[in-house]
């Protein structure tokens, strides 16, 4: 009888609460945006009482009360509820690592509940309910990936992660100052320095690996293209493996360009049987779980207990190199997948990462993912000191460690081995009959500089609803450049309009010793600047493209506070909220479009290719609407990748004869100079 009354009361509570939510179609973007921000406000503390709808849902919502609310009939929600009720879930106030199988499993259980919710109200109520029960890191990861991938999350802007989980972006010293400021209720702005001292040559490029915008790009890319993605979640991630190669290739070549402008050699690759040359002291602390482990210079690789042996990594690498040499990958069922073609890179990317798309993870292993864990654990490979995961085990923090770039150079060289096994492009694959670039230019100066940027540390410190917030922020130095416009004069000698794809790369001209790269050496170091589509009318066409519009980059997302204020204002006034310009977290920050120049002016080759858009374009309408604006390395959510050509085309394959390639009138090679002001 008692139990009956108990359940009866709960049923009444949920019934009185549910109608407050509107159905999906009538929920405005502003309201959705407000819900998401409120859910992410101070995730390590209970939902604020003033967010009464969410607070109410966190207590009174019954996730399994109405299973018709779920596209999967409630299977995911029932599974997660069982885990919670049986006390199996990861505790709160504990670190979360995506590379930890159990942590990831929990995050994906919540992700599934959210994407299987049929309407916004159900998704939000579940998010509020499980936020108060699951680990905070599990919650944040599940919510971010669900907003990115679920149709009901469309057009929403996810707040900058450096403000939601500042511990993964700010250094320990600044976090300590923030706590002290909070305790004494004294507002503070704290200058954050990069790790290391001038005694460490790597310090010269720390501004790149430790750039909080670059960190957000990296973690967002991995949320857009998660290695755990299954197509049953809703769609196929087009060219995921190839994009894995390309996005990381671009990180590597950008890092190399920064090195050259700071008088450092190109980064060398990692060798399993040699010492890891650079050590790293992260100066970063988990909110819960202690300090990120450090690694001294020249450590020899050790097997990591329970993860992998170094010998196995060498075996996996050999199998992958064998596949490249043979020109085929062996699938799990024994069949052969031909990779000596333009789609081979996609298969190889899936294999090397490895993702669920890998045709044979049992045989080819997970080179990239395991390497991240192994590198992350070299400070405590046998678990003797109970250290938490290293920076390499989080996409937020990985690029801080110089070994990240060594690891990616190593994998990049494997990809290059494959690309070099393909025949050079033929004339037919490169030419664009009767279209010629007559001139390429730049309006404005190509000049880089460092600027200060302030971000909020409010969520890095603890409080309760009763404690006043005081303004606490970190100030970081970031690379930026003056705005500029690229121009191209293109003649179309056809009788009619033609549709053209325009690709722009800049490539360092000299190595660290001042020796000129040949085109065939230098092509692999090219930074992709832009790719876009234009209709060319007969005669001459003057094309302009602003630096802020490039399809490789995204603008800074407004601060959490600013997003929340805009959403609150729109909700209370009933006006529309359009933050679509910031809907993509994936993309190189606009500021980093140009590698740092130097005072004398750093020379780059600029290569512009105009190719036949009627053959290249896979998606219509890109001339008018570039769909979030960072498709070059991040694609378009849920859609076909917009360019049919291999990523990096036409510079991704061997160039046997420089003159032949550059004799195409639709390719242009010039020289630009990037300077830097102090
Ligand atoms: Cu990555």
XYZ file of C-alpha atoms and ligand atoms in Angstrom:
679
model
C 0.000 0.000 0.000
C 2.779 2.357 0.950
C 4.621 1.641 -2.278
C 1.451 2.262 -4.231
C 0.984 5.685 -2.655
C 4.611 6.481 -3.298
C 4.407 5.749 -6.998
C 1.047 7.464 -7.200
C 2.538 10.659 -5.862
C 5.398 10.536 -8.296
C 3.006 10.036 -11.161
C 1.059 13.121 -10.105
C 4.245 15.119 -9.758
C 5.452 14.238 -13.223
C 2.054 14.784 -14.786
C 1.820 18.264 -13.336
C 5.279 19.022 -14.491
C 5.305 17.667 -18.023
C 2.782 20.006 -19.660
C 5.048 22.931 -18.857
C 7.244 21.793 -21.671
C 6.209 22.574 -25.182
C 6.452 20.134 -28.000
C 9.570 20.149 -30.137
C 8.316 22.169 -33.096
C 7.092 25.004 -30.921
C 10.279 25.332 -28.917
C 12.193 28.310 -30.209
C 15.905 28.183 -30.928
C 16.339 30.818 -28.217
C 14.679 28.596 -25.636
C 16.758 25.608 -26.715
C 19.894 27.686 -26.548
C 18.953 28.875 -23.086
C 18.290 25.311 -21.898
C 21.648 24.066 -23.164
C 23.524 26.916 -21.492
C 21.691 26.511 -18.230
C 22.433 22.788 -18.284
C 26.115 23.583 -18.725
C 26.237 26.294 -16.077
C 28.641 25.194 -13.307
C 28.353 21.497 -14.063
C 30.118 20.428 -10.888
C 27.380 21.984 -8.791
C 23.665 21.163 -8.612
C 21.374 22.854 -11.131
C 20.528 26.292 -9.867
C 17.127 26.658 -8.162
C 16.426 29.712 -10.286
C 16.460 27.420 -13.345
C 13.230 26.013 -11.979
C 12.152 23.919 -14.985
C 15.468 22.120 -15.098
C 15.672 21.821 -11.343
C 12.198 20.343 -11.288
C 13.037 17.874 -14.046
C 16.183 16.789 -12.255
C 14.061 15.691 -9.291
C 10.616 14.854 -10.597
C 11.093 13.624 -14.138
C 10.738 9.900 -14.720
C 12.827 9.001 -17.722
C 10.982 5.708 -18.216
C 7.467 6.953 -17.460
C 6.502 7.279 -21.114
C 8.537 5.117 -23.442
C 6.687 6.371 -26.508
C 8.835 9.494 -26.139
C 11.834 7.611 -27.478
C 12.604 6.494 -30.995
C 14.141 3.288 -29.653
C 11.157 2.472 -27.461
C 13.135 3.463 -24.385
C 15.831 0.795 -24.606
C 18.654 3.270 -24.007
C 16.953 5.032 -21.140
C 16.091 1.771 -19.425
C 19.685 0.597 -19.734
C 21.073 3.799 -18.268
C 18.538 3.874 -15.443
C 19.537 0.350 -14.488
C 23.185 1.380 -14.332
C 22.345 4.364 -12.149
C 20.001 2.428 -9.859
C 22.518 -0.370 -9.430
C 25.200 2.160 -8.498
C 27.556 1.126 -11.296
C 28.143 4.546 -12.781
C 31.291 6.584 -12.397
C 31.161 8.726 -9.290
C 30.855 12.493 -9.525
C 33.850 14.673 -8.767
C 36.186 12.303 -10.571
C 38.047 12.868 -13.817
C 36.545 11.603 -17.067
C 38.582 10.257 -19.947
C 37.117 9.341 -23.322
C 39.869 6.766 -23.785
C 38.709 4.928 -20.658
C 36.357 2.252 -22.023
C 33.963 2.392 -19.105
C 33.873 6.191 -18.945
C 33.139 6.300 -22.654
C 30.481 3.598 -22.387
C 28.579 5.686 -19.829
C 28.854 8.860 -21.869
C 27.505 7.014 -24.896
C 24.601 5.617 -22.895
C 23.519 9.168 -22.087
C 24.285 10.277 -25.648
C 21.916 7.568 -26.897
C 19.168 8.621 -24.495
C 19.465 12.208 -25.724
C 19.527 11.443 -29.441
C 16.696 8.931 -29.061
C 14.452 11.508 -27.377
C 11.677 12.394 -29.808
C 11.202 15.952 -28.660
C 13.145 18.723 -27.018
C 11.281 18.471 -23.725
C 12.184 14.816 -23.317
C 15.818 15.416 -24.213
C 16.170 18.350 -21.823
C 14.373 16.620 -18.968
C 16.673 13.620 -19.383
C 19.724 15.846 -19.520
C 18.649 17.608 -16.315
C 17.812 14.326 -14.608
C 21.044 12.540 -15.460
C 23.192 15.636 -14.932
C 22.551 15.280 -11.221
C 23.395 11.576 -11.201
C 26.242 10.979 -13.614
C 29.831 12.124 -13.573
C 30.196 15.723 -14.754
C 32.667 14.854 -17.511
C 30.386 12.082 -18.759
C 27.529 14.583 -18.826
C 29.409 17.324 -20.666
C 30.736 14.947 -23.300
C 27.320 13.353 -23.895
C 25.540 16.700 -24.107
C 28.076 18.229 -26.495
C 28.058 15.266 -28.860
C 24.250 14.997 -28.723
C 23.782 18.684 -29.559
C 26.248 18.299 -32.418
C 24.686 15.187 -33.890
C 20.985 15.131 -32.964
C 18.599 16.843 -35.390
C 16.953 18.698 -32.479
C 20.301 20.313 -31.667
C 20.521 21.981 -35.059
C 21.678 25.634 -35.076
C 22.543 25.616 -31.384
C 25.836 27.055 -30.272
C 27.867 25.133 -27.757
C 29.674 27.452 -25.367
C 33.478 27.545 -25.470
C 34.787 24.523 -23.583
C 37.558 26.604 -22.027
C 34.849 28.289 -19.969
C 32.810 25.158 -19.220
C 35.756 22.994 -18.116
C 38.517 25.580 -17.514
C 40.762 23.112 -15.705
C 41.527 21.437 -19.014
C 42.632 24.740 -20.560
C 44.056 26.946 -17.826
C 47.241 26.197 -15.952
C 47.444 25.275 -12.301
C 48.905 28.595 -11.224
C 46.017 30.558 -12.693
C 43.422 28.160 -11.292
C 44.933 28.574 -7.810
C 44.732 32.334 -8.134
C 41.124 31.977 -9.244
C 40.243 29.939 -6.141
C 41.940 32.487 -3.946
C 40.076 35.329 -5.635
C 36.809 33.511 -5.142
C 37.477 32.773 -1.476
C 38.405 36.341 -0.720
C 35.648 37.645 -3.002
C 38.196 39.799 -4.804
C 37.811 40.186 -8.573
C 40.915 39.173 -10.505
C 42.399 38.917 -13.997
C 45.304 36.531 -14.136
C 47.888 36.373 -16.860
C 48.432 32.817 -18.011
C 51.893 31.927 -19.285
C 52.836 29.007 -21.491
C 54.521 25.964 -19.998
C 58.301 25.780 -19.763
C 61.065 28.362 -19.883
C 63.254 29.825 -22.583
C 65.755 27.066 -21.854
C 63.352 24.790 -23.699
C 63.430 25.463 -27.466
C 59.941 23.942 -27.728
C 58.708 26.866 -25.651
C 59.016 29.010 -28.772
C 56.050 27.231 -30.331
C 54.083 26.525 -27.144
C 51.730 29.356 -28.137
C 50.449 27.104 -30.901
C 49.930 23.770 -29.094
C 48.581 25.584 -26.030
C 46.272 27.927 -27.941
C 42.869 27.490 -26.331
C 41.097 28.040 -29.653
C 43.192 25.381 -31.333
C 42.445 23.035 -28.428
C 38.726 23.657 -28.967
C 39.088 22.972 -32.692
C 40.828 19.686 -31.958
C 38.351 18.450 -29.367
C 35.438 19.608 -31.554
C 36.804 17.788 -34.587
C 36.858 14.587 -32.543
C 33.288 15.251 -31.399
C 32.182 15.814 -34.994
C 33.957 12.638 -36.128
C 34.080 10.409 -33.051
C 35.986 7.156 -33.330
C 33.071 5.430 -31.579
C 30.490 6.569 -34.144
C 28.114 3.928 -35.497
C 25.884 4.715 -38.465
C 22.903 3.459 -36.484
C 23.088 6.788 -34.607
C 21.507 8.389 -37.639
C 23.856 8.838 -40.549
C 27.168 7.959 -42.107
C 30.091 10.276 -41.407
C 31.227 10.830 -44.949
C 34.982 10.424 -45.519
C 35.619 10.244 -41.804
C 38.882 8.330 -42.199
C 40.201 10.673 -44.844
C 39.248 13.681 -42.728
C 41.072 12.120 -39.793
C 44.169 12.114 -41.995
C 43.598 15.584 -43.373
C 42.643 17.475 -40.194
C 45.681 16.049 -38.405
C 47.923 16.523 -41.411
C 46.937 20.176 -41.345
C 47.672 20.431 -37.619
C 51.088 18.932 -38.302
C 51.978 21.217 -41.201
C 50.748 24.263 -39.334
C 52.925 23.305 -36.384
C 55.862 22.886 -38.764
C 55.238 26.305 -40.281
C 55.242 27.827 -36.782
C 58.507 26.029 -36.065
C 60.173 27.398 -39.183
C 59.195 30.941 -38.316
C 60.754 30.380 -34.881
C 63.991 28.939 -36.260
C 63.236 25.365 -35.300
C 63.560 22.321 -37.528
C 60.459 20.559 -38.800
C 59.179 18.248 -36.101
C 60.676 14.751 -36.280
C 58.521 11.677 -36.008
C 58.179 9.387 -33.050
C 60.026 6.074 -32.977
C 58.890 3.247 -30.739
C 62.460 2.023 -30.271
C 64.046 5.371 -29.515
C 63.683 7.778 -26.582
C 60.824 10.283 -26.614
C 63.028 13.321 -27.109
C 60.889 16.024 -25.563
C 59.575 15.823 -22.067
C 56.606 17.833 -20.964
C 55.439 19.386 -17.705
C 51.780 20.246 -18.232
C 51.349 22.659 -15.286
C 47.722 21.618 -15.397
C 45.558 20.023 -12.733
C 42.340 18.055 -12.973
C 39.462 19.608 -11.165
C 39.225 16.241 -9.440
C 42.049 13.718 -9.566
C 45.249 15.629 -9.018
C 47.887 16.912 -11.354
C 48.406 15.865 -14.939
C 51.560 13.712 -14.918
C 54.796 15.143 -16.293
C 57.403 13.341 -18.413
C 61.124 14.132 -18.419
C 63.158 14.388 -21.642
C 64.482 11.280 -23.395
C 62.296 8.688 -21.734
C 62.376 5.252 -23.342
C 58.974 3.825 -24.146
C 57.654 1.370 -21.580
C 54.821 -1.075 -22.013
C 51.707 0.212 -20.305
C 50.069 -2.343 -18.053
C 46.600 -3.238 -19.209
C 46.847 -1.081 -22.338
C 49.479 -2.249 -24.812
C 53.021 -3.445 -25.246
C 55.387 -1.440 -27.383
C 56.158 -4.608 -29.348
C 52.478 -4.843 -30.314
C 52.544 -1.267 -31.602
C 55.440 -2.142 -33.880
C 53.543 -5.197 -35.111
C 50.437 -3.113 -35.834
C 52.534 -0.555 -37.687
C 54.135 -3.306 -39.763
C 50.744 -4.725 -40.722
C 49.579 -1.279 -41.828
C 52.751 -0.661 -43.825
C 52.303 -4.109 -45.396
C 48.789 -3.149 -46.452
C 50.138 0.001 -48.087
C 52.873 -1.957 -49.875
C 50.361 -4.552 -51.079
C 47.815 -1.934 -52.054
C 45.011 -3.589 -50.114
C 43.654 -3.908 -46.604
C 42.393 -7.290 -45.464
C 38.893 -7.014 -44.002
C 37.792 -9.019 -40.975
C 36.095 -11.569 -43.252
C 39.297 -12.096 -45.203
C 38.242 -10.142 -48.267
C 40.593 -7.630 -49.825
C 39.827 -3.915 -49.922
C 41.774 -2.189 -52.669
C 43.368 0.991 -51.332
C 45.478 1.945 -54.314
C 42.911 4.460 -55.484
C 41.567 7.801 -54.363
C 39.335 6.240 -51.686
C 42.148 4.213 -50.132
C 43.107 7.060 -47.822
C 39.642 6.948 -46.258
C 40.009 3.243 -45.412
C 43.511 3.807 -44.132
C 42.341 6.655 -41.889
C 39.708 4.397 -40.335
C 42.346 1.695 -39.868
C 44.991 3.927 -38.304
C 42.773 5.836 -35.880
C 41.064 3.245 -35.458
C 37.370 3.927 -35.534
C 34.326 1.680 -35.550
C 34.558 2.070 -39.352
C 37.858 0.164 -39.409
C 37.326 -2.914 -41.570
C 39.567 -5.021 -39.346
C 40.473 -3.535 -35.961
C 41.285 -7.016 -34.715
C 44.190 -7.245 -37.129
C 45.265 -3.629 -37.629
C 44.622 -2.558 -34.042
C 44.136 1.071 -33.023
C 47.474 2.695 -33.707
C 46.444 6.288 -32.995
C 44.188 5.747 -30.010
C 46.575 3.345 -28.286
C 49.528 5.629 -28.962
C 47.673 8.479 -27.261
C 47.131 6.342 -24.163
C 50.677 4.977 -24.165
C 52.161 8.454 -24.414
C 49.774 9.694 -21.747
C 50.964 7.004 -19.347
C 54.733 7.168 -19.771
C 54.962 9.076 -16.480
C 53.499 6.094 -14.610
C 53.339 3.145 -17.025
C 52.793 0.511 -14.379
C 50.299 2.440 -12.322
C 52.605 2.491 -9.308
C 51.855 6.064 -8.375
C 48.142 6.151 -9.030
C 48.528 9.033 -11.475
C 45.491 10.170 -13.472
C 45.595 10.042 -17.301
C 48.099 12.281 -19.079
C 47.366 15.245 -21.337
C 47.594 12.954 -24.369
C 44.479 11.149 -23.158
C 42.205 14.145 -23.663
C 41.598 15.836 -26.993
C 41.283 19.124 -25.072
C 44.852 18.946 -23.803
C 46.743 16.662 -26.221
C 48.258 19.295 -28.510
C 50.014 20.915 -25.539
C 52.454 18.034 -25.367
C 55.169 18.260 -28.080
C 54.958 14.466 -28.371
C 51.482 14.955 -29.883
C 53.087 16.432 -32.979
C 55.787 13.757 -33.074
C 53.097 11.105 -32.905
C 51.092 12.759 -35.641
C 54.163 13.271 -37.816
C 54.784 9.553 -37.464
C 51.258 8.708 -38.616
C 51.392 11.409 -41.265
C 54.438 9.731 -42.742
C 52.521 6.451 -42.930
C 49.745 8.259 -44.803
C 52.371 9.798 -47.062
C 53.770 6.375 -47.835
C 50.314 5.461 -49.122
C 49.827 8.691 -51.082
C 53.250 8.226 -52.657
C 52.183 4.768 -53.839
C 49.522 6.360 -56.041
C 50.272 7.527 -59.576
C 50.716 11.275 -60.109
C 47.634 13.083 -61.365
C 47.138 12.952 -65.091
C 46.594 15.962 -67.275
C 42.867 15.176 -67.441
C 42.644 15.112 -63.656
C 44.153 18.552 -63.223
C 43.313 20.693 -66.250
C 40.345 23.013 -66.615
C 40.045 23.715 -70.335
C 39.976 27.373 -71.309
C 40.186 28.615 -67.726
C 43.344 30.383 -66.602
C 44.513 32.266 -63.538
C 46.141 35.461 -64.743
C 47.031 36.983 -61.383
C 46.824 36.313 -57.652
C 47.114 39.087 -55.112
C 46.587 40.159 -51.550
C 44.791 43.308 -50.412
C 46.096 44.398 -47.039
C 49.218 43.303 -45.232
C 49.987 39.755 -44.256
C 51.106 40.523 -40.751
C 50.821 38.518 -37.561
C 50.975 39.705 -33.958
C 50.213 38.510 -30.459
C 47.190 39.837 -28.629
C 45.746 39.339 -25.168
C 42.522 37.425 -24.841
C 40.441 37.182 -21.734
C 38.245 34.243 -20.803
C 36.085 33.617 -17.796
C 37.215 31.302 -15.001
C 33.935 31.505 -13.147
C 33.243 27.817 -13.661
C 36.699 26.775 -12.602
C 35.952 27.553 -8.981
C 33.371 26.106 -6.624
C 30.616 27.880 -4.846
C 26.987 27.515 -3.922
C 23.935 29.365 -5.065
C 24.204 31.681 -2.053
C 27.754 32.840 -2.789
C 28.076 35.920 -4.999
C 30.032 35.530 -8.210
C 33.028 37.804 -8.525
C 34.592 38.407 -11.938
C 37.590 36.103 -12.343
C 39.293 35.635 -15.653
C 42.456 34.432 -17.312
C 44.389 36.436 -19.870
C 46.224 34.504 -22.542
C 48.448 35.612 -25.337
C 47.226 34.464 -28.739
C 48.492 34.682 -32.272
C 46.381 36.795 -34.599
C 46.799 38.561 -37.930
C 45.483 41.656 -39.638
C 42.459 41.052 -41.844
C 43.305 40.688 -45.517
C 41.647 39.763 -48.784
C 42.960 37.294 -51.321
C 42.259 38.150 -54.929
C 42.487 36.147 -58.116
C 41.949 37.159 -61.695
C 40.620 34.260 -63.652
C 39.844 34.244 -67.348
C 37.138 32.023 -68.702
C 37.499 31.577 -72.448
C 34.527 29.258 -72.732
C 31.416 30.623 -74.404
C 29.286 30.048 -71.303
C 29.482 30.335 -67.515
C 31.556 27.679 -65.818
C 31.401 26.593 -62.203
C 34.774 26.603 -60.490
C 36.340 25.267 -57.328
C 39.084 27.531 -56.027
C 41.702 26.036 -53.734
C 44.358 28.065 -51.942
C 47.418 26.718 -50.170
C 50.474 28.411 -48.706
C 53.654 26.417 -48.309
C 56.894 27.271 -46.473
C 59.619 27.863 -49.062
C 62.754 27.227 -47.015
C 63.693 24.683 -44.402
C 65.264 25.702 -41.074
C 68.692 25.897 -42.733
C 67.458 28.228 -45.426
C 67.489 25.571 -48.141
C 64.731 25.923 -50.715
C 62.248 23.044 -50.770
C 61.631 21.492 -54.156
C 57.969 21.478 -55.120
C 57.779 17.746 -54.519
C 59.222 18.139 -50.990
C 57.378 21.317 -50.185
C 53.927 20.217 -51.394
C 53.506 17.959 -48.363
C 54.037 20.953 -46.033
C 51.335 23.118 -47.574
C 48.829 24.788 -45.293
C 45.312 24.680 -46.689
C 44.009 28.235 -46.532
C 40.732 28.035 -48.362
C 38.426 26.235 -50.722
C 35.300 27.751 -52.206
C 33.114 27.796 -55.292
C 32.367 30.515 -57.823
C 30.582 30.879 -61.128
C 32.945 32.310 -63.747
C 31.356 34.310 -66.510
C 32.958 34.370 -69.980
C 35.859 36.812 -70.041
C 37.796 37.954 -67.015
C 36.633 37.464 -63.443
C 38.028 39.263 -60.416
C 37.549 37.012 -57.395
C 37.957 38.297 -53.852
C 37.869 36.407 -50.630
C 38.174 37.880 -47.147
C 40.370 36.151 -44.587
C 37.487 35.822 -42.167
C 35.381 33.948 -44.739
C 37.757 31.070 -45.407
C 36.318 27.565 -45.206
C 39.132 26.289 -42.993
C 38.387 28.636 -40.110
C 35.767 29.650 -37.572
C 35.335 32.865 -35.552
C 35.672 32.973 -31.771
C 32.510 31.694 -30.126
C 31.075 34.408 -27.850
C 31.695 33.896 -24.152
C 29.357 31.749 -22.075
C 28.061 34.845 -20.359
C 27.385 36.639 -23.618
C 25.601 33.612 -25.098
C 23.474 33.274 -21.981
C 22.578 36.965 -21.945
C 21.576 36.821 -25.613
C 19.490 33.696 -25.084
C 17.806 35.117 -21.968
C 17.009 38.366 -23.752
C 15.575 36.566 -26.766
C 13.456 34.255 -24.623
C 12.003 37.027 -22.473
C 11.274 39.317 -25.412
C 10.104 36.513 -27.660
C 12.479 37.636 -30.390
C 14.423 35.350 -32.678
C 17.977 34.392 -31.871
C 20.408 33.777 -34.687
C 23.798 32.622 -33.556
C 24.331 30.402 -36.610
C 27.651 32.115 -37.378
C 29.015 30.343 -34.300
C 27.359 26.979 -34.720
C 30.634 25.284 -35.652
C 33.229 24.622 -32.977
C 35.305 22.611 -35.409
C 37.582 24.747 -37.567
C 40.956 26.406 -37.172
C 40.441 29.694 -35.297
C 40.276 32.641 -37.738
C 43.226 34.112 -35.882
C 45.451 31.192 -36.814
C 44.743 31.270 -40.539
C 48.252 32.581 -41.154
C 51.287 30.954 -39.582
C 53.368 33.407 -37.572
C 55.650 35.515 -39.761
C 58.942 36.986 -38.666
C 60.317 40.509 -38.545
C 62.217 40.192 -41.822
C 59.202 38.614 -43.516
C 58.779 34.897 -43.964
C 58.371 33.646 -47.521
C 55.692 31.188 -48.481
C 54.751 29.822 -51.860
C 51.101 30.474 -52.570
C 49.448 27.909 -54.780
C 46.015 28.573 -56.187
C 44.191 25.940 -58.185
C 40.967 26.567 -60.058
C 39.338 23.322 -61.087
C 36.087 22.234 -62.658
C 33.399 22.689 -60.011
C 30.865 20.757 -62.065
C 33.047 17.697 -61.505
C 34.303 18.549 -57.997
C 31.311 19.785 -56.054
C 29.327 17.133 -54.225
C 26.824 19.485 -52.597
C 24.746 22.135 -54.324
C 24.459 25.772 -53.339
C 27.870 26.194 -51.732
C 28.578 29.339 -53.688
C 25.860 31.113 -51.712
C 25.829 29.242 -48.435
C 28.901 27.564 -47.028
C 26.998 25.760 -44.283
C 28.800 26.743 -41.126
C 31.889 27.827 -42.980
C 34.476 25.258 -41.926
C 33.747 22.409 -44.307
C 37.306 22.161 -45.639
C 38.515 20.219 -42.602
C 35.269 19.628 -40.742
C 32.711 18.786 -43.440
C 29.020 19.620 -43.059
C 27.021 17.916 -40.310
C 25.249 14.830 -41.542
C 25.932 15.589 -45.184
C 28.190 14.434 -47.967
C 31.608 16.055 -47.904
C 31.247 18.971 -50.341
C 34.350 18.293 -52.441
C 34.620 15.082 -54.435
C 38.368 15.439 -54.889
C 40.840 13.837 -52.501
C 41.688 16.148 -49.606
C 44.829 18.028 -50.472
C 44.239 17.748 -54.242
C 46.133 18.567 -56.422
C 49.184 18.597 -54.117
C 48.575 15.312 -52.287
C 50.283 13.131 -54.899
C 53.834 12.913 -56.173
C 54.854 15.555 -58.668
C 57.351 14.069 -61.073
C 57.956 17.094 -63.193
C 57.490 20.481 -61.613
C 57.338 22.264 -64.925
C 54.559 20.018 -66.208
C 52.319 20.621 -63.227
C 52.883 24.332 -63.084
C 52.412 24.737 -66.786
C 48.703 24.285 -66.291
C 47.133 27.719 -66.721
C 44.532 26.853 -64.080
C 47.261 26.521 -61.447
C 49.138 29.504 -60.144
C 52.277 29.581 -58.061
C 53.452 32.821 -56.493
C 55.293 34.040 -53.443
C 53.866 35.839 -50.440
C 55.631 37.220 -47.391
C 54.231 37.113 -43.880
C 55.728 39.505 -41.386
C 55.296 39.677 -37.654
C 55.167 42.733 -35.440
C 56.001 42.718 -31.746
Cu 43.335 14.381 -32.817
